[in-house]
Coordinates of C-alpha atoms in Angstrom, one line a residue:
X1 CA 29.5 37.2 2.3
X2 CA 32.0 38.7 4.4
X3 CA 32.1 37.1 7.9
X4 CA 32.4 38.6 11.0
X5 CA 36.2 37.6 12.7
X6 CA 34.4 35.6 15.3
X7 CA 32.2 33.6 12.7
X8 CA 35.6 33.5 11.2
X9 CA 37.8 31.8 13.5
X10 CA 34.9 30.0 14.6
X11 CA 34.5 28.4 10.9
X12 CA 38.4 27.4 10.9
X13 CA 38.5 25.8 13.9
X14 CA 35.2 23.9 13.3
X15 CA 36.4 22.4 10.3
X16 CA 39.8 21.5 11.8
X17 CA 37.7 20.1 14.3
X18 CA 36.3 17.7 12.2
X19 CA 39.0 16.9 9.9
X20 CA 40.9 15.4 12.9
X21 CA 37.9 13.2 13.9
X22 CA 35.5 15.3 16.3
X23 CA 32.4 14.2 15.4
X24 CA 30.5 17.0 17.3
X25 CA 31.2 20.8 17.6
X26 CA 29.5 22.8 20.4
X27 CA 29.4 26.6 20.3
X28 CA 28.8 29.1 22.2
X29 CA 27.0 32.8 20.8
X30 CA 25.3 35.1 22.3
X31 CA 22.1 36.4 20.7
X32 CA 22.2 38.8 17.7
X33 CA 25.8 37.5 16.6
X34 CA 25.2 35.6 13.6
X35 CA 25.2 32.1 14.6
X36 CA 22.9 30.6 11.3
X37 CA 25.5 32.8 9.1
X38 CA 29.0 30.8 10.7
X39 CA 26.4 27.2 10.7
X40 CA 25.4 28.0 7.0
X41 CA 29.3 28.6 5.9
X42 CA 30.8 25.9 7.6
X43 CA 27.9 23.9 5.6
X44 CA 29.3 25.1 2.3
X45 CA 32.8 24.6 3.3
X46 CA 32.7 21.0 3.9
X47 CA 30.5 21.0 0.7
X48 CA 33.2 22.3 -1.2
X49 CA 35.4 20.1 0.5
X50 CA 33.1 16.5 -0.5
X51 CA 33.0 16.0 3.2
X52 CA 29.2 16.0 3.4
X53 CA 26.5 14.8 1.3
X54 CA 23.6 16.6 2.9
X55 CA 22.7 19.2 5.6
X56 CA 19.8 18.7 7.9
X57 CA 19.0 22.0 10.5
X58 CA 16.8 21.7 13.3
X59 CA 15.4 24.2 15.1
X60 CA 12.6 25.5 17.6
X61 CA 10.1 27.7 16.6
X62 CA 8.5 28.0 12.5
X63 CA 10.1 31.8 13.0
X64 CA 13.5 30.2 13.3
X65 CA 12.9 27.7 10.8
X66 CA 12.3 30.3 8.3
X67 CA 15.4 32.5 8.8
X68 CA 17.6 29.4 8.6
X69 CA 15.7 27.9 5.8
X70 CA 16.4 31.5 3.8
X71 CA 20.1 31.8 5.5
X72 CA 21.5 28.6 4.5
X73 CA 20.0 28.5 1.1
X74 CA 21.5 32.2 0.0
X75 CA 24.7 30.9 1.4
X76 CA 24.7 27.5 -0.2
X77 CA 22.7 28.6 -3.2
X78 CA 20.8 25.7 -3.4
X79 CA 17.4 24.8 -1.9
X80 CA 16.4 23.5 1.9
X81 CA 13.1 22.2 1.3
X82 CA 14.1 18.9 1.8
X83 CA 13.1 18.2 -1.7
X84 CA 15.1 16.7 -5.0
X85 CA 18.1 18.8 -5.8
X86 CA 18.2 20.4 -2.5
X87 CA 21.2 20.9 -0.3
X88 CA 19.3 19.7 2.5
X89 CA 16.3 20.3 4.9
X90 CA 15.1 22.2 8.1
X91 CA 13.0 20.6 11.0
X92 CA 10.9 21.3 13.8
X93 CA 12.4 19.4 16.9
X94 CA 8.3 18.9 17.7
X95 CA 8.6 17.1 13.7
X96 CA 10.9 15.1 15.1
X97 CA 9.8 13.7 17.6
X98 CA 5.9 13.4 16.6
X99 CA 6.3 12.4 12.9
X100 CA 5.1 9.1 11.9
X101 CA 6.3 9.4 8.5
X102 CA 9.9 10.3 8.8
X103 CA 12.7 8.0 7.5
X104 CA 15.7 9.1 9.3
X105 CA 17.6 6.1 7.6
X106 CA 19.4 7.8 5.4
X107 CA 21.9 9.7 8.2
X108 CA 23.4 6.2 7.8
X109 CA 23.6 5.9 4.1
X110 CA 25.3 9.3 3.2
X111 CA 27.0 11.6 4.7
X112 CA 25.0 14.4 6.8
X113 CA 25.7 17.3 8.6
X114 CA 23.1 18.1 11.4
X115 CA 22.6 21.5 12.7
X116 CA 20.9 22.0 15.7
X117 CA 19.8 25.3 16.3
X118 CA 19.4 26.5 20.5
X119 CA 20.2 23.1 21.4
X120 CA 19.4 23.5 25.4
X121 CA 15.8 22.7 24.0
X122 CA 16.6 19.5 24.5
X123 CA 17.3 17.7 27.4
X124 CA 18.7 14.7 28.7
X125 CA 22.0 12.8 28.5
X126 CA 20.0 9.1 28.5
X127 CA 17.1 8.4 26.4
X128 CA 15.4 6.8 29.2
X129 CA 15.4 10.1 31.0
X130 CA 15.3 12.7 28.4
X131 CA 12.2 14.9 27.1
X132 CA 10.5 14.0 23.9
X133 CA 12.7 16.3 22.0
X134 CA 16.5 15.3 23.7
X135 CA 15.2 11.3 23.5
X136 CA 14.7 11.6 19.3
X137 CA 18.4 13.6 19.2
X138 CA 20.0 11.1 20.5
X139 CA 18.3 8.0 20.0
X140 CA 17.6 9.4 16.1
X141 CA 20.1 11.3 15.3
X142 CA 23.4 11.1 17.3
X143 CA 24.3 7.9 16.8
X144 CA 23.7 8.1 13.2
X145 CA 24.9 12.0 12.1
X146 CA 28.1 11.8 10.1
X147 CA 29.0 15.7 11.9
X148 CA 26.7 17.4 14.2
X149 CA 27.0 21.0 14.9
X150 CA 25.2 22.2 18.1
X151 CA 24.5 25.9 19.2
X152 CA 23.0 27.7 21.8
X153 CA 22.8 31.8 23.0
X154 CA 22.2 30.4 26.6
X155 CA 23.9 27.2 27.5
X156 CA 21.6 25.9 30.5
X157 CA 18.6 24.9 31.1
X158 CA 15.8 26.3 33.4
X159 CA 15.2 22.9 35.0
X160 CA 18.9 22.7 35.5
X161 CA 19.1 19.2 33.1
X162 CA 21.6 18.8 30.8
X163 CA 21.6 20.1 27.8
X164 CA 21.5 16.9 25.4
X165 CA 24.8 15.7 23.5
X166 CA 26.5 18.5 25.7
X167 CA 29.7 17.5 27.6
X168 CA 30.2 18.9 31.1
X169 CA 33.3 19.2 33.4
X170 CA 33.1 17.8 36.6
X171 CA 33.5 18.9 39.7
X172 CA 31.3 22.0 39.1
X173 CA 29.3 20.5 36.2
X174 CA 30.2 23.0 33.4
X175 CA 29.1 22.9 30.2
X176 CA 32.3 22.2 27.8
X177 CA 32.0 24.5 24.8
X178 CA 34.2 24.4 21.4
X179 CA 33.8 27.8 20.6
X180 CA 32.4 30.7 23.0
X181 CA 31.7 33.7 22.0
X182 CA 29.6 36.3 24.6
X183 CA 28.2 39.7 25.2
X184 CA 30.8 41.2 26.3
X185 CA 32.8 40.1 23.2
X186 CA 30.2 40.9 20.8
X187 CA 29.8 44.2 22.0
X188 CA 33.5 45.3 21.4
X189 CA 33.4 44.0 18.5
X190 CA 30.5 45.9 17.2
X191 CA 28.8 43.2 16.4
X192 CA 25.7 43.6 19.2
X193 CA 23.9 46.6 20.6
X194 CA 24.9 47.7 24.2
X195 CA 21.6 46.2 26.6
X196 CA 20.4 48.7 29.3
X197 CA 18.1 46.9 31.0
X198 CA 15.3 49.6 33.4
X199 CA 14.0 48.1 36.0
X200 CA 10.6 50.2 37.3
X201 CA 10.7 50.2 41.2
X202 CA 8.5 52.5 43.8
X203 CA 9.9 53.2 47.5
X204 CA 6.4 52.7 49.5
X205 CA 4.6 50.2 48.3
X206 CA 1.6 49.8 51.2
X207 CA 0.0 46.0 51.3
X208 CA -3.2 45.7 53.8
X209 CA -1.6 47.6 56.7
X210 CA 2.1 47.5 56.0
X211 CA 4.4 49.5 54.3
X212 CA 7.7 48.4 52.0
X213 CA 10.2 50.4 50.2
X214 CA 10.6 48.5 47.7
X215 CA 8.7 46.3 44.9
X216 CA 11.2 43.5 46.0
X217 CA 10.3 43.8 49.6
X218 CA 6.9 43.8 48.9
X219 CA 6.6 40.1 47.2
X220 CA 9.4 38.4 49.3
X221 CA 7.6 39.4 52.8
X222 CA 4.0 40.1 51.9
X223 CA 0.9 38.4 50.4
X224 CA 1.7 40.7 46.9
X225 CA 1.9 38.4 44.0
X226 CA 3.7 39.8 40.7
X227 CA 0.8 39.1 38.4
X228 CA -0.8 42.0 40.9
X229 CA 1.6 44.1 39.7
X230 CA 1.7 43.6 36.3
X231 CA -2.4 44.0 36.0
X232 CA -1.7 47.5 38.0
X233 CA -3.0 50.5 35.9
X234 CA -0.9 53.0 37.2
X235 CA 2.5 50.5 37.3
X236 CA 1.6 49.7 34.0
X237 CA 1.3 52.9 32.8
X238 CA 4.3 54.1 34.4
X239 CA 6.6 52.1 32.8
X240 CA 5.2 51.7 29.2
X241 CA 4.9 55.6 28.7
X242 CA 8.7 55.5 29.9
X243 CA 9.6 52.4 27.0
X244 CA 7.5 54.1 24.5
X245 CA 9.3 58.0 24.8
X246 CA 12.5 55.8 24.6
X247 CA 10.9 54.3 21.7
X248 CA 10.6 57.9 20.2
X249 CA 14.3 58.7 21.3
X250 CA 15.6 55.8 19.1
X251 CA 13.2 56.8 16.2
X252 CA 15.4 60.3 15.8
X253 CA 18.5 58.4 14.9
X254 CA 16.7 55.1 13.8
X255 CA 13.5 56.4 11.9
X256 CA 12.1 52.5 11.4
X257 CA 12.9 51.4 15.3
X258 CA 10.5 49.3 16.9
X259 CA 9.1 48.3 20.4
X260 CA 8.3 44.5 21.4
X261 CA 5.8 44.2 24.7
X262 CA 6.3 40.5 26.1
X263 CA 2.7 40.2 27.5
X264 CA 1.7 37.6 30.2
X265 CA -1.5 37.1 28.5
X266 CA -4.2 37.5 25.2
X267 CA -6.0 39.6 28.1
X268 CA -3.4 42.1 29.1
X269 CA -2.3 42.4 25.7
X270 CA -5.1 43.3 24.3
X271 CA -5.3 46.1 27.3
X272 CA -1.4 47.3 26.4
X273 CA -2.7 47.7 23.0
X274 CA -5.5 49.8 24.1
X275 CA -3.0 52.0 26.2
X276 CA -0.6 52.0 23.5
X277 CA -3.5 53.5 21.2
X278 CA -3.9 56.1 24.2
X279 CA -0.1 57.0 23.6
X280 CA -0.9 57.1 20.2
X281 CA 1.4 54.5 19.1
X282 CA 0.3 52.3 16.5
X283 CA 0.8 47.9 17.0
X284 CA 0.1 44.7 16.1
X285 CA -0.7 41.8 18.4
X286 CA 0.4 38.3 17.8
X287 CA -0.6 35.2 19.7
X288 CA 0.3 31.6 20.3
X289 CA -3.8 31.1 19.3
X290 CA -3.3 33.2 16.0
X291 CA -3.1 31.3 13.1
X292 CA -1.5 34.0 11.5
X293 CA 0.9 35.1 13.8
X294 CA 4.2 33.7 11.9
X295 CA 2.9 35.9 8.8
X296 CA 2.1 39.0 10.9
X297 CA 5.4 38.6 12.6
X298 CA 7.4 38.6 9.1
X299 CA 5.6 41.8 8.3
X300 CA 6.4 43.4 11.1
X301 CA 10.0 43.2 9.8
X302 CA 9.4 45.3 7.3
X303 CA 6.5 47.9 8.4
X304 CA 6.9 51.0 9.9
X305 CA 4.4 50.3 13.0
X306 CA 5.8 50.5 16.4
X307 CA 5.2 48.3 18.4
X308 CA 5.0 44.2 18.1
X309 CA 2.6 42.7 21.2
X310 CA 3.4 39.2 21.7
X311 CA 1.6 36.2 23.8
X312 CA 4.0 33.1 23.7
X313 CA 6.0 34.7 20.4
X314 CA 8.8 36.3 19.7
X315 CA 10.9 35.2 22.5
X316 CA 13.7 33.7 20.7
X317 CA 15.5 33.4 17.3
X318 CA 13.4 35.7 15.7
X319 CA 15.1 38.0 13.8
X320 CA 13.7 41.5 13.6
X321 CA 16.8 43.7 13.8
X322 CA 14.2 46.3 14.0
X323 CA 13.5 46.3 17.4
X324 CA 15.0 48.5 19.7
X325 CA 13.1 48.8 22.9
X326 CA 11.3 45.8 24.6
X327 CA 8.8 46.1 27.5
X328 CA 9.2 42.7 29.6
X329 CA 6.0 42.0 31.4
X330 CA 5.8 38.5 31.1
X331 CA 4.8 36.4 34.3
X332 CA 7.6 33.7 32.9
X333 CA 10.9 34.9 35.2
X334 CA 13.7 32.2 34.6
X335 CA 17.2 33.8 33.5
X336 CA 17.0 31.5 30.4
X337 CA 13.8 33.9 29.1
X338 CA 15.3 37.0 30.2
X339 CA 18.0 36.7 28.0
X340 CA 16.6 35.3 25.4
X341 CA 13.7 38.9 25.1
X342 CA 16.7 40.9 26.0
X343 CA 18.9 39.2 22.7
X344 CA 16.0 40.5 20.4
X345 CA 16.5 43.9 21.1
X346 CA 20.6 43.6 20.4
X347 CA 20.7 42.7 17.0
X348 CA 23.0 45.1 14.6
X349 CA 21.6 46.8 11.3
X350 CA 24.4 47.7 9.1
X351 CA 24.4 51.5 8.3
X352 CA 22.6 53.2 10.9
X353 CA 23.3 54.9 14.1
X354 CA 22.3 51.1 16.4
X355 CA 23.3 52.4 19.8
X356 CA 21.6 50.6 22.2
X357 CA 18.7 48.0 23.3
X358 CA 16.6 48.8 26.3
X359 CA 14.8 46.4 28.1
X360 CA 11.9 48.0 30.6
X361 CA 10.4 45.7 33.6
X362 CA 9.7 45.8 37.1
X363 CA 12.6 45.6 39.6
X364 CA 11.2 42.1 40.9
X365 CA 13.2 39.7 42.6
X366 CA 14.0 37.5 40.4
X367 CA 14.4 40.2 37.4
X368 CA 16.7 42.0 39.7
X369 CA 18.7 38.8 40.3
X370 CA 19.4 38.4 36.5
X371 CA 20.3 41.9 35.5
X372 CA 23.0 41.7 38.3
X373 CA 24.6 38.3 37.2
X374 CA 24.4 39.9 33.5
X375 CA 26.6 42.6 34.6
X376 CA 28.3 40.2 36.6
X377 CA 29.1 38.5 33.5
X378 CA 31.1 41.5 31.9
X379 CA 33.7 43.4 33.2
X380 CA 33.5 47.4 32.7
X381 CA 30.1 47.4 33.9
X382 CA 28.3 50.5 35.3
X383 CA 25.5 50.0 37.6
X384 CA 23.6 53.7 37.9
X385 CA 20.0 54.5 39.5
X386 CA 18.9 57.0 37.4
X387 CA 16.5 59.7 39.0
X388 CA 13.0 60.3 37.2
X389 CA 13.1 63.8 38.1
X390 CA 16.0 65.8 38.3
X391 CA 17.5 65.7 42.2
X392 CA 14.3 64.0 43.5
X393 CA 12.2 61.4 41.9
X394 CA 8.5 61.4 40.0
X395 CA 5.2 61.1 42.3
X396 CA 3.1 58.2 41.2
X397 CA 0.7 61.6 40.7
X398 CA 2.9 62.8 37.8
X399 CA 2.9 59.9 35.6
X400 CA -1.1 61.1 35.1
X401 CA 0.6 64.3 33.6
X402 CA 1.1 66.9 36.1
X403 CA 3.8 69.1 37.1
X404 CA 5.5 70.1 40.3
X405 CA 5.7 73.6 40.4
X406 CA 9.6 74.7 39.1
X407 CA 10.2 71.2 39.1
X408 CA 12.2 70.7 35.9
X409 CA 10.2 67.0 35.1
X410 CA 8.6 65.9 32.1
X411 CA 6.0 63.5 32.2
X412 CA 7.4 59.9 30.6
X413 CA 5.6 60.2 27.9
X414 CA 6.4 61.7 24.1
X415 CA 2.8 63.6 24.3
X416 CA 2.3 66.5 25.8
X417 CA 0.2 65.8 29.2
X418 CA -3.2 67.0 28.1
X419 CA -2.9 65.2 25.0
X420 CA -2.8 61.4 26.4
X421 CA -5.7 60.1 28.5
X422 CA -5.2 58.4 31.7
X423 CA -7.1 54.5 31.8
X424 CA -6.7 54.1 35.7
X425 CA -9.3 55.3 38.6
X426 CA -7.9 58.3 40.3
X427 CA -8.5 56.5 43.1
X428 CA -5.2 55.4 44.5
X429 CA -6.7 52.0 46.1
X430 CA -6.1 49.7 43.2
X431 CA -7.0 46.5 43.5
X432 CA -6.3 43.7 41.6
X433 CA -8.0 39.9 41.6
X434 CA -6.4 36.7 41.1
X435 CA -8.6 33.8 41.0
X436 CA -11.5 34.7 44.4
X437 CA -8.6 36.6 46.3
X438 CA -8.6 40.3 46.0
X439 CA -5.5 42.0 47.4
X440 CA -5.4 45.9 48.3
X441 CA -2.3 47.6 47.8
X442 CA -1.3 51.3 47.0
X443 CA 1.6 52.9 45.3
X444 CA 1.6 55.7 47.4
X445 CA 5.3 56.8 46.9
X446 CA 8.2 57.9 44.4
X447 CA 9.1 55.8 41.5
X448 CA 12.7 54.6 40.5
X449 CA 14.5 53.4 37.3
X450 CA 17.3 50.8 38.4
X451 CA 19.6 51.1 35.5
X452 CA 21.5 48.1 34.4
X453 CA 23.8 49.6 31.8
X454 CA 26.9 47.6 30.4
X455 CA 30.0 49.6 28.2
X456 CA 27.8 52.9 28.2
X457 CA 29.3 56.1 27.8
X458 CA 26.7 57.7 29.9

């Protein structure tokens, strides 16, 4: 397999690393570069090399288990079921740290290499203070690994703990990495699609009996909660019939592209679905309470349907290169989740036109916060607000279809007007209940698209 030049030089200097002594190599890749690819060669390197006896992967999520469990073993060419003859085996971290059963004794008898797989999962630098998972690494398995190998796409933490077996730099309490490799790297090098992350906004935004012009303003000074929002008909509608025409623009260069919806809940998926059927767009839905969700997710890979709605799936590691456009309306707004449902939109298929990965939300505080440090990130950036309509901007009114007269807009949607039906009230007084508290609120004025572009020739 040829390797990319960062999986490369990572490779050399990870084995150099460990042939002087280093017992543990930390890297650094943002999501969509290929980091089970450089693990799974520097696996069969030190192989080749009768440096290792075994390799043992741990991982997350049974999505991620499976891509490294097929990964490593084309690479290796030899079984991970953990079986006889096998080059090794892949874990849960939950198997780790709920199995009765396990005999981990044999890290000390032979000589193991132990990948860990989005290692900030695990927390804690003592035992005594760690969670369940960052106690077993390094009670179980630190002390004892002959070579560990740590990765990560997003090296902190939401809670701010440390990131177990991670070594930080004093005085700012950096995390010390071996080998970093980011965004803006990746996407010079061709090796990740360019994000442009939308976020949906709206100028007057009337709560009980005041006005804000802006979504932002609107939760940080009134009673407005973001769930509100997100159970909105009209917002809602607004912003998916924008992600799905994007949807369709991909499909013209990329006939198999797919959408992922990051719903808050089995509920409001099941009511994006029913809108999405409205747009005439085809889905699936997969759930944390499905059974079969892990199957319906690997044939989503492969199908032509498209759109994916997930509830607690999907988030990270899973690898469907497929997916192009991603509509973020979880209620989950920490900058560690962000990037991790932006990464599955940025992952490269060789031989088509790959372009970009949109992300779609709402321009709330927090969301707003985190598409600003990612551009903050990478130099070259271009921030641009994008109009809806020409030199003025779409009325909440034309999302439901209509037309200024000589206006020049097109309804966000890739159906003609009379040809999609409209699920909201035309009532403009939507109200939406949390819990025994109902909340008016109108979205009386125009709408905006914040666009968070990054290396875009547009």
């Amino acid at each position: 397999m040829q390797l990319r030049h960062w999986q490369a030089s990572c490779v050399d200097l990870a084995l150099n690393r460990f042939s002087a002594g280093q017992k543990h190599f930390f890297v650094l890749a943002t999501p969509g570069a290929g980091k089970t690819v450089m693990a799974a060669t520097v696996a069969k390197e030190l192989f080749s090399k009768g440096v290792i006896d075994y390799v043992v992967c741990f991982a997350p999520s049974i999505s991620v288990l499976d891509g490294m469990r097929s990964t490593f073993s084309s690479i290796l060419n030899r079984p991970m079921h953990g079986q006889l003859g096998a080059a090794g085996g892949v874990f849960s971290y939950q198997y780790l740290a709920s199995s009765k059963t396990a005999d981990w004794s044999f890290l000390e008898k032979y000589r193991v290499l132990v990948v860990f797989d989005e290692i900030h999962h695990c927390s804690g630098d003592d035992p005594d203070l760690a969670n369940a998972w960052g106690r077993e690494v390094l009670l179980t398995i630190g002390q004892h690994a002959n070579l560990i190998l740590s990765m990560t796409g997003t090296p902190w933490r939401s809670d701010s703990t440390k990131i177990s077996l991670a070594t930080y730099i004093d005085p700012d309490n950096t995390i010390k990495c071996d080998y970093s490799y980011g965004i803006a790297e990746a996407i010079r090098d061709g090796v990740c699609r360019r994000p442009m992350v939308t976020l949906i906004d709206n100028d007057q935004l009337k709560v009980a009996n005041e006005t804000y012009e802006s979504l932002s303003s609107a939760i940080k000074n009134s009673e407005l909660r973001y769930s509100e929002v997100l159970r909105n008909d009209e917002a809602l509608m607004f912003l998916m019939s924008a992600a799905v025409k994007q949807l369709a623009r991909a499909r013209l260069e990329h006939e198999n592209a797919g959408g992922l919806v990051v719903a808050s809940s089995v509920e409001e998926a099941v009511r994006i679905q029913m809108l999405l059927c409205d747009f005439r767009q085809s889905s699936i839905l997969v759930s944390y309470k499905d059974p079969n969700a892990h199957k319906k997710i690997n044939m989503f890979k492969t199908m032509t349907t498209q759109w994916i709605i997930s509830i607690g799936m999907v988030s990270e590691g899973t690898d469907i290169p497929r997916l192009r456009v991603c509509a973020h309306l979880s209620l989950i707004r920490t900058e560690l989740f962000f990037r991790q449902v932006l990464g599955r939109v940025l992952r490269l298929i060789p031989g088509i036109v790959n372009g970009h990965g949109w992300l779609f939300s709402f321009a709330e505080p927090s969301l707003l916060e985190f598409a600003e440090r990612l551009q903050q990130d990478i130099p070259d950036k271009i921030l641009k607000v994008e109009k809806v309509r020409g030199a003025t901007e779409a009325s909440s009114s034309e999302i439901r279809g209509g037309k200024e007269p000589n206006s020049g807009y097109e309804a966000p949607s890739i159906l003609n007007a009379d040809n999609w039906k409209c699920t909201q009230s035309e009532n403009t007084d939507n109200t939406s209940e949390i819990g025994n508290n109902a909340l008016l609120f109108r979205l009386q004025g125009q709408y905006r698209q914040k666009v968070f572009s990054i290396f875009s020739d547009v």
